[in-house]
mmCIF file of N, CA and C in Angstrom:
data_model
loop_
_atom_site.group_PDB
_atom_site.id
_atom_site.type_symbol
_atom_site.label_atom_id
_atom_site.label_comp_id
_atom_site.label_asym_id
_atom_site.label_seq_id
_atom_site.Cartn_x
_atom_site.Cartn_y
_atom_site.Cartn_z
ATOM 1 N N MET A 40 79.867 127.979 79.427
ATOM 2 C CA MET A 40 79.586 127.103 78.314
ATOM 3 C C MET A 40 78.093 126.828 78.303
ATOM 4 N N ALA A 41 77.456 127.050 77.199
ATOM 5 C CA ALA A 41 76.013 126.855 77.105
ATOM 6 C C ALA A 41 75.712 125.431 76.681
ATOM 7 N N GLY A 42 75.122 124.629 77.563
ATOM 8 C CA GLY A 42 74.750 123.264 77.240
ATOM 9 C C GLY A 42 75.922 122.303 77.325
ATOM 10 N N ALA A 43 75.663 121.079 76.921
ATOM 11 C CA ALA A 43 76.685 120.035 76.971
ATOM 12 C C ALA A 43 77.784 120.312 75.951
ATOM 13 N N LEU A 44 78.870 119.569 76.076
ATOM 14 C CA LEU A 44 79.994 119.729 75.152
ATOM 15 C C LEU A 44 79.565 119.404 73.721
ATOM 16 N N PRO A 45 80.016 120.199 72.762
ATOM 17 C CA PRO A 45 79.776 119.838 71.358
ATOM 18 C C PRO A 45 80.472 118.503 71.047
ATOM 19 N N PRO A 46 79.956 117.730 70.102
ATOM 20 C CA PRO A 46 80.542 116.415 69.806
ATOM 21 C C PRO A 46 82.044 116.448 69.526
ATOM 22 N N VAL A 47 82.522 117.418 68.764
ATOM 23 C CA VAL A 47 83.951 117.456 68.458
ATOM 24 C C VAL A 47 84.770 117.730 69.724
ATOM 25 N N ALA A 48 84.270 118.592 70.599
ATOM 26 C CA ALA A 48 84.971 118.866 71.852
ATOM 27 C C ALA A 48 84.991 117.622 72.734
ATOM 28 N N LEU A 49 83.885 116.896 72.761
ATOM 29 C CA LEU A 49 83.813 115.656 73.534
ATOM 30 C C LEU A 49 84.822 114.639 73.016
ATOM 31 N N LEU A 50 84.911 114.508 71.700
ATOM 32 C CA LEU A 50 85.867 113.583 71.097
ATOM 33 C C LEU A 50 87.304 113.971 71.437
ATOM 34 N N VAL A 51 87.635 115.232 71.297
ATOM 35 C CA VAL A 51 89.003 115.691 71.593
ATOM 36 C C VAL A 51 89.306 115.516 73.078
ATOM 37 N N TRP A 52 88.318 115.778 73.928
ATOM 38 C CA TRP A 52 88.492 115.593 75.373
ATOM 39 C C TRP A 52 88.791 114.127 75.691
ATOM 40 N N MET A 53 88.074 113.209 75.051
ATOM 41 C CA MET A 53 88.316 111.782 75.289
ATOM 42 C C MET A 53 89.708 111.375 74.813
ATOM 43 N N VAL A 54 90.154 111.933 73.691
ATOM 44 C CA VAL A 54 91.523 111.675 73.228
ATOM 45 C C VAL A 54 92.520 112.150 74.281
ATOM 46 N N CYS A 55 92.284 113.341 74.833
ATOM 47 C CA CYS A 55 93.172 113.871 75.879
ATOM 48 C C CYS A 55 93.252 112.919 77.073
ATOM 49 N N VAL A 56 92.106 112.431 77.518
ATOM 50 C CA VAL A 56 92.071 111.533 78.672
ATOM 51 C C VAL A 56 92.825 110.237 78.367
ATOM 52 N N VAL A 57 92.574 109.667 77.203
ATOM 53 C CA VAL A 57 93.193 108.382 76.853
ATOM 54 C C VAL A 57 94.714 108.517 76.711
ATOM 55 N N VAL A 58 95.178 109.520 75.987
ATOM 56 C CA VAL A 58 96.628 109.616 75.767
ATOM 57 C C VAL A 58 97.357 110.098 77.019
ATOM 58 N N ASP A 59 96.728 110.935 77.837
ATOM 59 C CA ASP A 59 97.367 111.348 79.085
ATOM 60 C C ASP A 59 97.488 110.151 80.027
ATOM 61 N N THR A 60 96.424 109.376 80.142
ATOM 62 C CA THR A 60 96.458 108.180 80.985
ATOM 63 C C THR A 60 97.476 107.179 80.450
ATOM 64 N N GLY A 61 97.475 106.978 79.135
ATOM 65 C CA GLY A 61 98.459 106.071 78.528
ATOM 66 C C GLY A 61 99.883 106.523 78.779
ATOM 67 N N GLY A 62 100.126 107.814 78.684
ATOM 68 C CA GLY A 62 101.464 108.339 78.947
ATOM 69 C C GLY A 62 101.890 108.109 80.387
ATOM 70 N N GLN A 63 100.993 108.378 81.329
ATOM 71 C CA GLN A 63 101.318 108.153 82.745
ATOM 72 C C GLN A 63 101.604 106.679 83.012
ATOM 73 N N LEU A 64 100.791 105.807 82.439
ATOM 74 C CA LEU A 64 101.006 104.365 82.635
ATOM 75 C C LEU A 64 102.313 103.908 82.005
ATOM 76 N N ALA A 65 102.630 104.425 80.834
ATOM 77 C CA ALA A 65 103.896 104.062 80.192
ATOM 78 C C ALA A 65 105.076 104.528 81.035
ATOM 79 N N PHE A 66 104.995 105.733 81.593
ATOM 80 C CA PHE A 66 106.073 106.220 82.464
ATOM 81 C C PHE A 66 106.206 105.347 83.709
ATOM 82 N N LYS A 67 105.090 104.920 84.267
ATOM 83 C CA LYS A 67 105.135 104.041 85.439
ATOM 84 C C LYS A 67 105.807 102.724 85.083
ATOM 85 N N TYR A 68 105.438 102.152 83.929
ATOM 86 C CA TYR A 68 106.091 100.916 83.487
ATOM 87 C C TYR A 68 107.588 101.149 83.282
ATOM 88 N N ALA A 69 107.952 102.266 82.685
ATOM 89 C CA ALA A 69 109.366 102.564 82.456
ATOM 90 C C ALA A 69 110.117 102.687 83.769
ATOM 91 N N ALA A 70 109.488 103.295 84.763
ATOM 92 C CA ALA A 70 110.150 103.511 86.049
ATOM 93 C C ALA A 70 110.226 102.242 86.887
ATOM 94 N N THR A 71 109.314 101.293 86.657
ATOM 95 C CA THR A 71 109.300 100.081 87.476
ATOM 96 C C THR A 71 109.809 98.857 86.731
ATOM 97 N N ASP A 72 110.095 99.033 85.453
ATOM 98 C CA ASP A 72 110.640 97.931 84.667
ATOM 99 C C ASP A 72 111.960 97.505 85.300
ATOM 100 N N ALA A 73 112.383 96.306 85.021
ATOM 101 C CA ALA A 73 113.589 95.763 85.646
ATOM 102 C C ALA A 73 114.841 96.479 85.148
ATOM 103 N N VAL A 74 114.983 97.735 85.539
ATOM 104 C CA VAL A 74 116.158 98.519 85.174
ATOM 105 C C VAL A 74 117.106 98.472 86.355
ATOM 106 N N GLU A 75 118.303 97.998 86.087
ATOM 107 C CA GLU A 75 119.271 97.865 87.166
ATOM 108 C C GLU A 75 120.194 99.064 87.195
ATOM 109 N N GLY A 76 120.744 99.307 88.363
ATOM 110 C CA GLY A 76 121.678 100.400 88.522
ATOM 111 C C GLY A 76 121.033 101.606 89.161
ATOM 112 N N ASP A 77 121.877 102.579 89.430
ATOM 113 C CA ASP A 77 121.431 103.819 90.048
ATOM 114 C C ASP A 77 121.875 104.992 89.194
ATOM 115 N N GLY A 78 121.250 106.126 89.449
ATOM 116 C CA GLY A 78 121.663 107.362 88.803
ATOM 117 C C GLY A 78 121.611 107.301 87.293
ATOM 118 N N VAL A 79 122.723 107.676 86.675
ATOM 119 C CA VAL A 79 122.797 107.762 85.214
ATOM 120 C C VAL A 79 122.575 106.395 84.567
ATOM 121 N N ALA A 80 123.085 105.338 85.173
ATOM 122 C CA ALA A 80 122.911 103.999 84.611
ATOM 123 C C ALA A 80 121.434 103.613 84.557
ATOM 124 N N ARG A 81 120.710 103.962 85.588
ATOM 125 C CA ARG A 81 119.274 103.667 85.598
ATOM 126 C C ARG A 81 118.561 104.427 84.472
ATOM 127 N N TRP A 82 118.907 105.713 84.299
ATOM 128 C CA TRP A 82 118.278 106.516 83.246
ATOM 129 C C TRP A 82 118.644 106.000 81.858
ATOM 130 N N ARG A 83 119.872 105.552 81.695
ATOM 131 C CA ARG A 83 120.262 104.972 80.401
ATOM 132 C C ARG A 83 119.466 103.706 80.123
ATOM 133 N N GLY A 84 119.274 102.900 81.170
ATOM 134 C CA GLY A 84 118.475 101.687 81.019
ATOM 135 C C GLY A 84 117.035 101.997 80.650
ATOM 136 N N MET A 85 116.458 103.003 81.298
ATOM 137 C CA MET A 85 115.085 103.388 80.970
ATOM 138 C C MET A 85 114.993 103.931 79.547
ATOM 139 N N ALA A 86 116.020 104.657 79.100
ATOM 140 C CA ALA A 86 116.009 105.237 77.750
ATOM 141 C C ALA A 86 116.031 104.156 76.673
ATOM 142 N N ARG A 87 116.517 102.960 77.020
ATOM 143 C CA ARG A 87 116.536 101.860 76.056
ATOM 144 C C ARG A 87 115.221 101.087 76.025
ATOM 145 N N ARG A 88 114.339 101.386 76.920
ATOM 146 C CA ARG A 88 113.064 100.680 76.998
ATOM 147 C C ARG A 88 111.989 101.435 76.198
ATOM 148 N N PRO A 89 111.119 100.698 75.533
ATOM 149 C CA PRO A 89 110.076 101.369 74.722
ATOM 150 C C PRO A 89 109.044 102.118 75.563
ATOM 151 N N TRP A 90 108.885 101.749 76.822
ATOM 152 C CA TRP A 90 107.869 102.410 77.650
ATOM 153 C C TRP A 90 108.114 103.908 77.777
ATOM 154 N N LEU A 91 109.362 104.288 77.963
ATOM 155 C CA LEU A 91 109.675 105.709 78.098
ATOM 156 C C LEU A 91 109.298 106.462 76.827
ATOM 157 N N TRP A 92 109.618 105.887 75.691
ATOM 158 C CA TRP A 92 109.345 106.544 74.414
ATOM 159 C C TRP A 92 107.859 106.551 74.097
ATOM 160 N N LEU A 93 107.159 105.513 74.503
ATOM 161 C CA LEU A 93 105.704 105.505 74.347
ATOM 162 C C LEU A 93 105.088 106.622 75.200
ATOM 163 N N GLY A 94 105.560 106.763 76.432
ATOM 164 C CA GLY A 94 105.061 107.827 77.306
ATOM 165 C C GLY A 94 105.309 109.204 76.728
ATOM 166 N N LEU A 95 106.514 109.429 76.218
ATOM 167 C CA LEU A 95 106.826 110.725 75.611
ATOM 168 C C LEU A 95 105.969 110.976 74.370
ATOM 169 N N SER A 96 105.754 109.947 73.577
ATOM 170 C CA SER A 96 104.899 110.084 72.390
ATOM 171 C C SER A 96 103.469 110.425 72.781
ATOM 172 N N CYS A 97 102.974 109.762 73.817
ATOM 173 C CA CYS A 97 101.624 110.077 74.304
ATOM 174 C C CYS A 97 101.541 111.529 74.742
ATOM 175 N N TYR A 98 102.580 112.028 75.375
ATOM 176 C CA TYR A 98 102.562 113.413 75.842
ATOM 177 C C TYR A 98 102.570 114.403 74.682
ATOM 178 N N VAL A 99 103.261 114.070 73.616
ATOM 179 C CA VAL A 99 103.249 114.953 72.437
ATOM 180 C C VAL A 99 101.837 115.002 71.853
ATOM 181 N N VAL A 100 101.210 113.835 71.706
ATOM 182 C CA VAL A 100 99.849 113.785 71.175
ATOM 183 C C VAL A 100 98.895 114.507 72.128
ATOM 184 N N GLU A 101 99.071 114.287 73.423
ATOM 185 C CA GLU A 101 98.198 114.919 74.413
ATOM 186 C C GLU A 101 98.336 116.437 74.379
ATOM 187 N N PHE A 102 99.543 116.931 74.179
ATOM 188 C CA PHE A 102 99.780 118.371 74.094
ATOM 189 C C PHE A 102 98.988 118.979 72.937
ATOM 190 N N VAL A 103 99.059 118.349 71.781
ATOM 191 C CA VAL A 103 98.336 118.842 70.604
ATOM 192 C C VAL A 103 96.823 118.739 70.829
ATOM 193 N N ALA A 104 96.385 117.604 71.379
ATOM 194 C CA ALA A 104 94.947 117.426 71.629
ATOM 195 C C ALA A 104 94.454 118.423 72.675
ATOM 196 N N TRP A 105 95.263 118.691 73.689
ATOM 197 C CA TRP A 105 94.876 119.639 74.736
ATOM 198 C C TRP A 105 94.723 121.049 74.150
ATOM 199 N N LEU A 106 95.651 121.443 73.292
ATOM 200 C CA LEU A 106 95.529 122.747 72.640
ATOM 201 C C LEU A 106 94.251 122.809 71.802
ATOM 202 N N ALA A 107 93.961 121.736 71.085
ATOM 203 C CA ALA A 107 92.738 121.700 70.286
ATOM 204 C C ALA A 107 91.512 121.793 71.191
ATOM 205 N N PHE A 108 91.543 121.081 72.297
ATOM 206 C CA PHE A 108 90.418 121.106 73.232
ATOM 207 C C PHE A 108 90.208 122.504 73.797
ATOM 208 N N LEU A 109 91.300 123.146 74.196
ATOM 209 C CA LEU A 109 91.187 124.492 74.753
ATOM 210 C C LEU A 109 90.710 125.505 73.720
ATOM 211 N N SER A 110 90.907 125.209 72.441
ATOM 212 C CA SER A 110 90.394 126.107 71.409
ATOM 213 C C SER A 110 88.875 125.965 71.240
ATOM 214 N N LEU A 111 88.317 124.884 71.799
ATOM 215 C CA LEU A 111 86.892 124.599 71.644
ATOM 216 C C LEU A 111 86.041 124.944 72.864
ATOM 217 N N VAL A 112 86.682 125.063 74.034
ATOM 218 C CA VAL A 112 85.936 125.333 75.268
ATOM 219 C C VAL A 112 86.628 126.451 76.042
ATOM 220 N N PRO A 113 85.900 127.116 76.931
ATOM 221 C CA PRO A 113 86.540 128.114 77.792
ATOM 222 C C PRO A 113 87.595 127.460 78.685
ATOM 223 N N LEU A 114 88.631 128.197 79.003
ATOM 224 C CA LEU A 114 89.733 127.668 79.818
ATOM 225 C C LEU A 114 89.236 127.110 81.143
ATOM 226 N N SER A 115 88.348 127.827 81.818
ATOM 227 C CA SER A 115 87.874 127.363 83.127
ATOM 228 C C SER A 115 87.174 126.010 83.017
ATOM 229 N N ASP A 116 86.399 125.802 81.982
ATOM 230 C CA ASP A 116 85.745 124.510 81.771
ATOM 231 C C ASP A 116 86.758 123.442 81.384
ATOM 232 N N GLY A 117 87.690 123.802 80.517
ATOM 233 C CA GLY A 117 88.687 122.836 80.061
ATOM 234 C C GLY A 117 89.529 122.287 81.190
ATOM 235 N N VAL A 118 89.970 123.155 82.074
ATOM 236 C CA VAL A 118 90.804 122.721 83.193
ATOM 237 C C VAL A 118 90.002 121.827 84.134
ATOM 238 N N LEU A 119 88.768 122.199 84.398
ATOM 239 C CA LEU A 119 87.934 121.362 85.269
ATOM 240 C C LEU A 119 87.656 120.005 84.623
ATOM 241 N N LEU A 120 87.335 119.995 83.349
ATOM 242 C CA LEU A 120 87.088 118.731 82.661
ATOM 243 C C LEU A 120 88.353 117.882 82.574
ATOM 244 N N GLY A 121 89.507 118.544 82.472
ATOM 245 C CA GLY A 121 90.776 117.823 82.411
ATOM 246 C C GLY A 121 91.113 117.081 83.690
ATOM 247 N N SER A 122 90.486 117.446 84.795
ATOM 248 C CA SER A 122 90.803 116.775 86.061
ATOM 249 C C SER A 122 90.312 115.330 86.093
ATOM 250 N N ILE A 123 89.484 114.933 85.140
ATOM 251 C CA ILE A 123 89.053 113.536 85.090
ATOM 252 C C ILE A 123 90.244 112.621 84.805
ATOM 253 N N ASN A 124 91.322 113.181 84.247
ATOM 254 C CA ASN A 124 92.539 112.391 84.025
ATOM 255 C C ASN A 124 93.039 111.786 85.333
ATOM 256 N N ILE A 125 92.907 112.527 86.416
ATOM 257 C CA ILE A 125 93.344 112.035 87.726
ATOM 258 C C ILE A 125 92.596 110.753 88.065
ATOM 259 N N VAL A 126 91.305 110.750 87.823
ATOM 260 C CA VAL A 126 90.485 109.579 88.112
ATOM 261 C C VAL A 126 90.910 108.405 87.232
ATOM 262 N N ALA A 127 91.064 108.646 85.947
ATOM 263 C CA ALA A 127 91.451 107.572 85.025
ATOM 264 C C ALA A 127 92.803 106.978 85.412
ATOM 265 N N ILE A 128 93.744 107.825 85.780
ATOM 266 C CA ILE A 128 95.076 107.350 86.139
ATOM 267 C C ILE A 128 95.039 106.561 87.448
ATOM 268 N N MET A 129 94.285 107.057 88.432
ATOM 269 C CA MET A 129 94.201 106.319 89.701
ATOM 270 C C MET A 129 93.553 104.957 89.511
ATOM 271 N N LEU A 130 92.485 104.894 88.728
ATOM 272 C CA LEU A 130 91.821 103.610 88.498
ATOM 273 C C LEU A 130 92.714 102.655 87.710
ATOM 274 N N ALA A 131 93.399 103.179 86.709
ATOM 275 C CA ALA A 131 94.319 102.330 85.940
ATOM 276 C C ALA A 131 95.459 101.835 86.824
ATOM 277 N N GLY A 132 95.974 102.696 87.690
ATOM 278 C CA GLY A 132 97.026 102.282 88.624
ATOM 279 C C GLY A 132 96.560 101.189 89.562
ATOM 280 N N ARG A 133 95.309 101.268 89.953
ATOM 281 C CA ARG A 133 94.739 100.240 90.831
ATOM 282 C C ARG A 133 94.702 98.896 90.118
ATOM 283 N N TYR A 134 94.241 98.912 88.865
ATOM 284 C CA TYR A 134 94.055 97.649 88.165
ATOM 285 C C TYR A 134 95.329 97.110 87.525
ATOM 286 N N LEU A 135 96.217 97.976 87.079
ATOM 287 C CA LEU A 135 97.427 97.495 86.413
ATOM 288 C C LEU A 135 98.608 97.300 87.360
ATOM 289 N N PHE A 136 98.661 98.097 88.425
ATOM 290 C CA PHE A 136 99.800 98.026 89.340
ATOM 291 C C PHE A 136 99.395 97.629 90.755
ATOM 292 N N ASN A 137 98.130 97.276 90.919
ATOM 293 C CA ASN A 137 97.597 96.866 92.216
ATOM 294 C C ASN A 137 97.846 97.917 93.302
ATOM 295 N N GLU A 138 97.734 99.187 92.931
ATOM 296 C CA GLU A 138 97.924 100.261 93.896
ATOM 297 C C GLU A 138 96.680 100.395 94.768
ATOM 298 N N HIS A 139 96.895 100.788 96.001
ATOM 299 C CA HIS A 139 95.817 100.871 96.988
ATOM 300 C C HIS A 139 94.986 102.137 96.797
ATOM 301 N N LEU A 140 93.667 101.968 96.843
ATOM 302 C CA LEU A 140 92.758 103.109 96.840
ATOM 303 C C LEU A 140 92.090 103.178 98.215
ATOM 304 N N SER A 141 92.510 104.130 99.002
ATOM 305 C CA SER A 141 91.923 104.310 100.332
ATOM 306 C C SER A 141 90.511 104.874 100.204
ATOM 307 N N ARG A 142 89.795 104.911 101.297
ATOM 308 C CA ARG A 142 88.447 105.486 101.290
ATOM 309 C C ARG A 142 88.488 106.959 100.882
ATOM 310 N N MET A 143 89.490 107.665 101.329
ATOM 311 C CA MET A 143 89.607 109.082 100.978
ATOM 312 C C MET A 143 89.860 109.253 99.483
ATOM 313 N N ARG A 144 90.654 108.385 98.893
ATOM 314 C CA ARG A 144 90.896 108.466 97.452
ATOM 315 C C ARG A 144 89.630 108.130 96.662
ATOM 316 N N VAL A 145 88.893 107.133 97.135
ATOM 317 C CA VAL A 145 87.633 106.797 96.467
ATOM 318 C C VAL A 145 86.661 107.971 96.584
ATOM 319 N N ALA A 146 86.626 108.599 97.753
ATOM 320 C CA ALA A 146 85.775 109.787 97.918
ATOM 321 C C ALA A 146 86.220 110.885 96.952
ATOM 322 N N GLY A 147 87.531 111.076 96.803
ATOM 323 C CA GLY A 147 88.052 112.061 95.857
ATOM 324 C C GLY A 147 87.664 111.741 94.430
ATOM 325 N N ILE A 148 87.750 110.467 94.069
ATOM 326 C CA ILE A 148 87.348 110.031 92.731
ATOM 327 C C ILE A 148 85.879 110.383 92.483
ATOM 328 N N LEU A 149 85.044 110.097 93.460
ATOM 329 C CA LEU A 149 83.615 110.372 93.307
ATOM 330 C C LEU A 149 83.346 111.870 93.201
ATOM 331 N N LEU A 150 84.034 112.670 94.008
ATOM 332 C CA LEU A 150 83.839 114.119 93.956
ATOM 333 C C LEU A 150 84.325 114.705 92.634
ATOM 334 N N ILE A 151 85.491 114.248 92.165
ATOM 335 C CA ILE A 151 86.009 114.730 90.878
ATOM 336 C C ILE A 151 85.052 114.355 89.755
ATOM 337 N N THR A 152 84.594 113.108 89.782
ATOM 338 C CA THR A 152 83.669 112.646 88.748
ATOM 339 C C THR A 152 82.380 113.461 88.768
ATOM 340 N N ALA A 153 81.859 113.728 89.951
ATOM 341 C CA ALA A 153 80.640 114.551 90.060
ATOM 342 C C ALA A 153 80.899 115.963 89.520
ATOM 343 N N GLY A 154 82.032 116.548 89.873
ATOM 344 C CA GLY A 154 82.352 117.889 89.390
ATOM 345 C C GLY A 154 82.500 117.946 87.882
ATOM 346 N N VAL A 155 83.185 116.966 87.315
ATOM 347 C CA VAL A 155 83.366 116.921 85.856
ATOM 348 C C VAL A 155 82.008 116.744 85.168
ATOM 349 N N THR A 156 81.156 115.907 85.741
ATOM 350 C CA THR A 156 79.833 115.697 85.173
ATOM 351 C C THR A 156 79.025 116.994 85.181
ATOM 352 N N ILE A 157 79.071 117.701 86.275
ATOM 353 C CA ILE A 157 78.331 118.966 86.387
ATOM 354 C C ILE A 157 78.855 119.984 85.378
ATOM 355 N N VAL A 158 80.175 120.106 85.281
ATOM 356 C CA VAL A 158 80.756 121.069 84.339
ATOM 357 C C VAL A 158 80.455 120.670 82.897
ATOM 358 N N GLY A 159 80.531 119.380 82.604
ATOM 359 C CA GLY A 159 80.276 118.902 81.245
ATOM 360 C C GLY A 159 78.840 119.116 80.796
ATOM 361 N N TRP A 160 77.893 119.097 81.730
ATOM 362 C CA TRP A 160 76.489 119.258 81.381
ATOM 363 C C TRP A 160 75.996 120.689 81.498
ATOM 364 N N SER A 161 76.773 121.536 82.173
ATOM 365 C CA SER A 161 76.270 122.904 82.397
ATOM 366 C C SER A 161 76.549 123.821 81.239
#
């Protein structure tokens, strides 16, 4: 890729990050919501909750946005840039679900962020 991301590619990439992160968070809420029962009963309970459907909707939008993004950048760049989703999801999990970020995870976040920055600018 010659130079930084074109503005439209940057916009589509940001949409991908936001809806993928939103979908993961919605699935987490659906899985941890006060759903009682085991097995099929638990799944039926989750299916009645809006979080599951919000997560699925985010994934549909993310799928379309991801295809659009891949049409704008080389696959190797797109996949590397897409890894920033991991960082967004881990940080959101920390703040919304009080999940622990160990030193190794923070180091991973920093390395992923550095790699995405390098790929985005190269």
